[in-house]
CSV table of C-alpha atoms and ligand atoms in Angstrom, one decimal:
chain,number,residue,atom,x,y,z
A,1,UNK,CA,0.0,0.0,0.0
A,2,UNK,CA,1.5,3.3,-1.0
A,3,UNK,CA,-0.7,5.5,1.2
A,4,UNK,CA,1.7,7.7,3.1
A,5,UNK,CA,2.9,6.0,6.3
A,6,UNK,CA,3.1,9.5,7.9
A,7,UNK,CA,-0.7,9.8,7.5
A,8,UNK,CA,-1.3,6.3,9.0
A,9,UNK,CA,0.8,7.3,12.0
A,10,UNK,CA,-0.9,10.7,12.3
A,11,UNK,CA,-4.3,9.1,12.2
A,12,UNK,CA,-3.3,6.6,14.9
A,13,UNK,CA,-2.2,9.5,17.1
A,14,UNK,CA,-5.4,11.3,16.4
A,15,UNK,CA,-7.5,8.2,17.1
A,16,UNK,CA,-5.7,7.6,20.4
A,17,UNK,CA,-5.7,11.2,21.5
A,18,UNK,CA,-8.0,13.9,20.1
A,19,UNK,CA,-10.7,11.5,18.7
A,20,UNK,CA,-11.0,9.8,22.0
A,21,UNK,CA,-11.5,13.0,23.9
A,22,UNK,CA,-13.8,14.5,21.3
A,23,UNK,CA,-15.8,11.3,20.3
A,24,UNK,CA,-19.0,12.6,21.7
A,25,UNK,CA,-18.6,15.9,19.8
A,26,UNK,CA,-18.0,14.1,16.6
A,27,UNK,CA,-21.0,11.8,17.1
A,28,UNK,CA,-23.2,14.8,17.9
A,29,UNK,CA,-21.9,16.7,14.9
A,30,UNK,CA,-22.7,13.7,12.8
A,31,UNK,CA,-26.3,13.6,14.0
A,32,UNK,CA,-27.2,17.2,14.0
A,33,UNK,CA,-24.8,18.5,11.2
A,34,UNK,CA,-22.4,21.2,11.4
A,35,UNK,CA,-23.2,24.8,12.5
A,36,UNK,CA,-19.9,26.7,12.3
A,37,UNK,CA,-20.3,30.4,12.9
A,38,UNK,CA,-17.0,31.4,11.4
A,39,UNK,CA,-15.8,30.9,7.8
A,40,UNK,CA,-12.1,31.3,7.1
A,41,UNK,CA,-10.6,31.9,3.7
A,42,UNK,CA,-7.0,30.8,4.0
A,43,UNK,CA,-4.0,29.9,1.8
A,44,UNK,CA,-3.1,26.3,0.8
A,45,UNK,CA,0.3,26.9,2.4
A,46,UNK,CA,1.2,24.0,4.7
A,47,UNK,CA,2.3,26.3,7.5
A,48,UNK,CA,-0.9,28.2,7.9
A,49,UNK,CA,-3.6,25.8,8.8
A,50,UNK,CA,-6.5,27.8,10.3
A,51,UNK,CA,-7.6,25.0,12.5
A,52,UNK,CA,-4.2,24.8,14.1
A,53,UNK,CA,-3.7,28.6,14.4
A,54,UNK,CA,-7.1,29.1,16.0
A,55,UNK,CA,-7.1,25.9,18.0
A,56,UNK,CA,-10.4,24.9,16.5
A,57,UNK,CA,-12.5,22.0,17.4
A,58,UNK,CA,-14.3,19.9,14.8
A,59,UNK,CA,-17.4,21.8,13.6
A,60,UNK,CA,-16.1,25.2,14.5
A,61,UNK,CA,-14.6,26.6,11.4
A,62,UNK,CA,-15.8,26.4,7.8
A,63,UNK,CA,-12.6,26.7,5.9
A,64,UNK,CA,-11.9,27.3,2.2
A,65,UNK,CA,-8.2,27.3,1.2
A,66,UNK,CA,-6.7,28.3,-2.1
A,67,UNK,CA,-3.4,29.7,-3.4
A,68,UNK,CA,-2.9,33.1,-1.6
A,69,UNK,CA,-6.3,33.2,0.1
A,70,UNK,CA,-8.0,35.0,-2.8
A,71,UNK,CA,-11.7,35.5,-3.7
A,72,UNK,CA,-12.5,36.3,-7.3
A,73,UNK,CA,-15.1,39.0,-7.7
A,74,UNK,CA,-18.7,37.9,-8.2
A,75,UNK,CA,-19.6,36.7,-11.6
A,76,UNK,CA,-22.3,34.4,-12.8
A,77,UNK,CA,-20.7,33.7,-16.2
A,78,UNK,CA,-17.7,31.4,-16.4
A,79,UNK,CA,-17.5,27.8,-15.5
A,80,UNK,CA,-16.4,26.4,-12.1
A,81,UNK,CA,-16.2,28.7,-9.1
A,82,UNK,CA,-14.9,26.8,-6.1
A,83,UNK,CA,-14.7,29.8,-3.8
A,84,UNK,CA,-18.1,31.1,-4.8
A,85,UNK,CA,-19.6,27.7,-4.2
A,86,UNK,CA,-18.0,27.6,-0.7
A,87,UNK,CA,-19.3,31.1,0.0
A,88,UNK,CA,-22.8,30.2,-1.2
A,89,UNK,CA,-22.8,27.2,1.1
A,90,UNK,CA,-21.2,29.0,4.1
A,91,UNK,CA,-23.4,32.1,3.8
A,92,UNK,CA,-26.6,30.7,2.4
A,93,UNK,CA,-26.8,27.3,4.1
A,94,UNK,CA,-24.6,27.4,7.2
A,95,UNK,CA,-25.4,31.1,7.8
A,96,UNK,CA,-21.9,31.9,9.2
A,97,UNK,CA,-21.7,35.1,11.1
A,98,UNK,CA,-18.1,36.0,10.4
A,99,UNK,CA,-15.8,35.6,7.4
A,100,UNK,CA,-12.1,35.9,8.1
A,101,UNK,CA,-9.6,36.3,5.2
A,102,UNK,CA,-6.4,35.0,6.6
A,103,UNK,CA,-3.2,36.1,4.8
A,104,UNK,CA,0.3,35.1,5.8
A,105,UNK,CA,4.0,35.9,5.6
A,106,UNK,CA,6.2,34.4,2.9
A,107,UNK,CA,3.2,33.6,0.7
A,108,UNK,CA,4.5,31.8,-2.4
A,109,UNK,CA,1.6,33.0,-4.5
A,110,UNK,CA,2.2,36.6,-3.7
A,111,UNK,CA,5.9,36.2,-4.3
A,112,UNK,CA,5.1,34.7,-7.7
A,113,UNK,CA,2.9,37.6,-8.6
A,114,UNK,CA,5.2,40.3,-7.2
A,115,UNK,CA,8.3,38.9,-8.8
A,116,UNK,CA,6.6,38.1,-12.1
A,117,UNK,CA,7.6,34.5,-11.9
A,118,UNK,CA,7.8,32.4,-15.1
A,119,UNK,CA,4.7,30.1,-15.6
A,120,UNK,CA,5.3,26.7,-14.0
A,121,UNK,CA,3.1,24.9,-16.6
A,122,UNK,CA,1.7,25.9,-20.0
A,123,UNK,CA,-1.7,26.5,-18.3
A,124,UNK,CA,-0.1,29.1,-16.0
A,125,UNK,CA,-2.8,28.5,-13.5
A,126,UNK,CA,-1.0,30.3,-10.7
A,127,UNK,CA,-0.2,33.3,-12.9
A,128,UNK,CA,-3.9,33.7,-14.0
A,129,UNK,CA,-5.2,33.1,-10.5
A,130,UNK,CA,-2.7,35.6,-8.9
A,131,UNK,CA,-3.7,38.3,-11.4
A,132,UNK,CA,-6.7,38.7,-9.0
A,133,UNK,CA,-4.4,40.7,-6.8
A,134,UNK,CA,-3.6,43.3,-9.4
A,135,UNK,CA,-5.7,46.0,-7.7
A,136,UNK,CA,-3.8,45.3,-4.4
A,137,UNK,CA,-0.5,45.7,-6.2
A,138,UNK,CA,-1.6,48.9,-7.7
A,139,UNK,CA,-2.4,50.3,-4.3
A,140,UNK,CA,1.0,49.3,-2.9
A,141,UNK,CA,2.7,50.8,-5.9
A,142,UNK,CA,6.2,50.1,-7.2
A,143,UNK,CA,8.7,48.5,-4.8
A,144,UNK,CA,11.2,51.4,-5.2
A,145,UNK,CA,13.8,51.3,-2.4
A,146,UNK,CA,11.7,49.1,-0.1
A,147,UNK,CA,13.5,45.9,1.2
A,148,UNK,CA,12.1,42.8,-0.5
A,149,UNK,CA,10.5,41.4,2.7
A,150,UNK,CA,8.8,44.6,3.5
A,151,UNK,CA,7.4,45.0,0.0
A,152,UNK,CA,6.1,41.5,0.0
A,153,UNK,CA,4.5,42.0,3.4
A,154,UNK,CA,2.7,45.1,2.1
A,155,UNK,CA,1.5,43.1,-0.9
A,156,UNK,CA,0.3,40.2,1.2
A,157,UNK,CA,-1.6,42.6,3.5
A,158,UNK,CA,-3.0,44.7,0.6
A,159,UNK,CA,-4.2,41.5,-1.0
A,160,UNK,CA,-6.2,40.6,2.1
A,161,UNK,CA,-7.9,44.0,1.9
A,162,UNK,CA,-8.5,43.5,-1.8
A,163,UNK,CA,-10.1,40.1,-1.1
A,164,UNK,CA,-12.4,41.7,1.4
A,165,UNK,CA,-13.4,44.2,-1.3
A,166,UNK,CA,-14.1,41.4,-3.7
A,167,UNK,CA,-16.4,39.7,-1.1
A,168,UNK,CA,-18.5,42.9,-1.2
A,169,UNK,CA,-19.2,42.2,-4.8
A,170,UNK,CA,-21.4,39.2,-3.9
A,171,UNK,CA,-24.9,40.8,-3.8
A,172,UNK,CA,-26.5,38.5,-1.2
A,173,UNK,CA,-23.4,38.6,1.0
A,174,UNK,CA,-23.3,42.4,0.7
A,175,UNK,CA,-26.9,42.7,1.9
A,176,UNK,CA,-26.1,40.5,4.9
A,177,UNK,CA,-23.1,42.5,5.8
A,178,UNK,CA,-25.0,45.8,5.5
A,179,UNK,CA,-27.7,44.3,7.7
A,180,UNK,CA,-25.1,43.3,10.3
A,181,UNK,CA,-25.8,39.6,10.0
A,182,UNK,CA,-22.3,38.9,8.6
A,183,UNK,CA,-19.1,40.6,9.5
A,184,UNK,CA,-15.9,40.6,7.4
A,185,UNK,CA,-12.4,40.4,9.0
A,186,UNK,CA,-8.9,40.5,7.7
A,187,UNK,CA,-6.0,38.8,9.5
A,188,UNK,CA,-2.4,38.0,8.9
A,189,UNK,CA,-0.2,35.3,10.2
A,190,UNK,CA,3.5,35.8,10.6
A,191,UNK,CA,4.9,32.3,10.1
A,192,UNK,CA,8.3,32.6,11.9
A,193,UNK,CA,7.0,33.9,15.3
A,194,UNK,CA,3.4,32.7,14.9
A,195,UNK,CA,2.2,36.3,15.4
A,196,UNK,CA,-1.4,37.0,14.5
A,197,UNK,CA,-2.4,40.5,13.4
A,198,UNK,CA,-6.0,41.6,12.8
A,199,UNK,CA,-7.0,44.3,10.3
A,200,UNK,CA,-8.5,47.4,11.8
A,201,UNK,CA,-10.7,48.4,9.0
A,202,UNK,CA,-11.1,52.0,10.2
A,203,UNK,CA,-7.4,52.7,9.9
A,204,UNK,CA,-6.4,50.0,7.4
A,205,UNK,CA,-3.6,48.9,9.8
A,206,UNK,CA,-3.0,45.3,10.9
A,207,UNK,CA,-2.6,45.1,14.7
A,208,UNK,CA,-0.9,42.3,16.5
A,209,UNK,CA,-3.0,40.3,18.8
A,210,UNK,CA,-1.4,39.9,22.2
A,211,UNK,CA,-1.7,36.3,23.2
A,212,UNK,CA,-1.6,35.2,26.9
A,213,UNK,CA,1.0,32.6,27.3
B,1,LIG,ZN1,0.2,31.6,0.8
């Protein structure tokens, strides 16, 4: 069997630990379904799992992850819209109260866009997908004398704000936000130190959350 041994071991640890202590919760969730109040739009990056960062229990977070935590603007034309489908389900069926766009440091997608990386495959899926952050890049402006890391951080954070703007293009969601039934949030995870910052939408600044240790 070529199923990764690492996953068999991980599952064994889960079954002996977390599953045992949360068995009742799993059973209950299976019977009455999920009712998460928070939806997280995160990046595929293996270092930034929302369930780990927010110490979430099963059933607490409705998570959609894609390259660079982006949301394309609302459109009914076109073919397959994974993020829109997840939004439709999260907002329309689960009736989440919060949507958090979680950006992060050292995002490969943002780097690829900022540094105009060569397409990895003929389809250039990353290049086309990352072009969604063009409005964010425009706001940040040219790199100029900025150190690379600082420029990329600005791009990553501006992209979170741009994604929040794109969420407002979904008519039904926009209505719910204006009514106060759904609240949008931006956040940013600094991988090296595990620092979490939350966007203050009034000032446009990301403020670090002070965690009690
Ligand atoms: Zn990323």
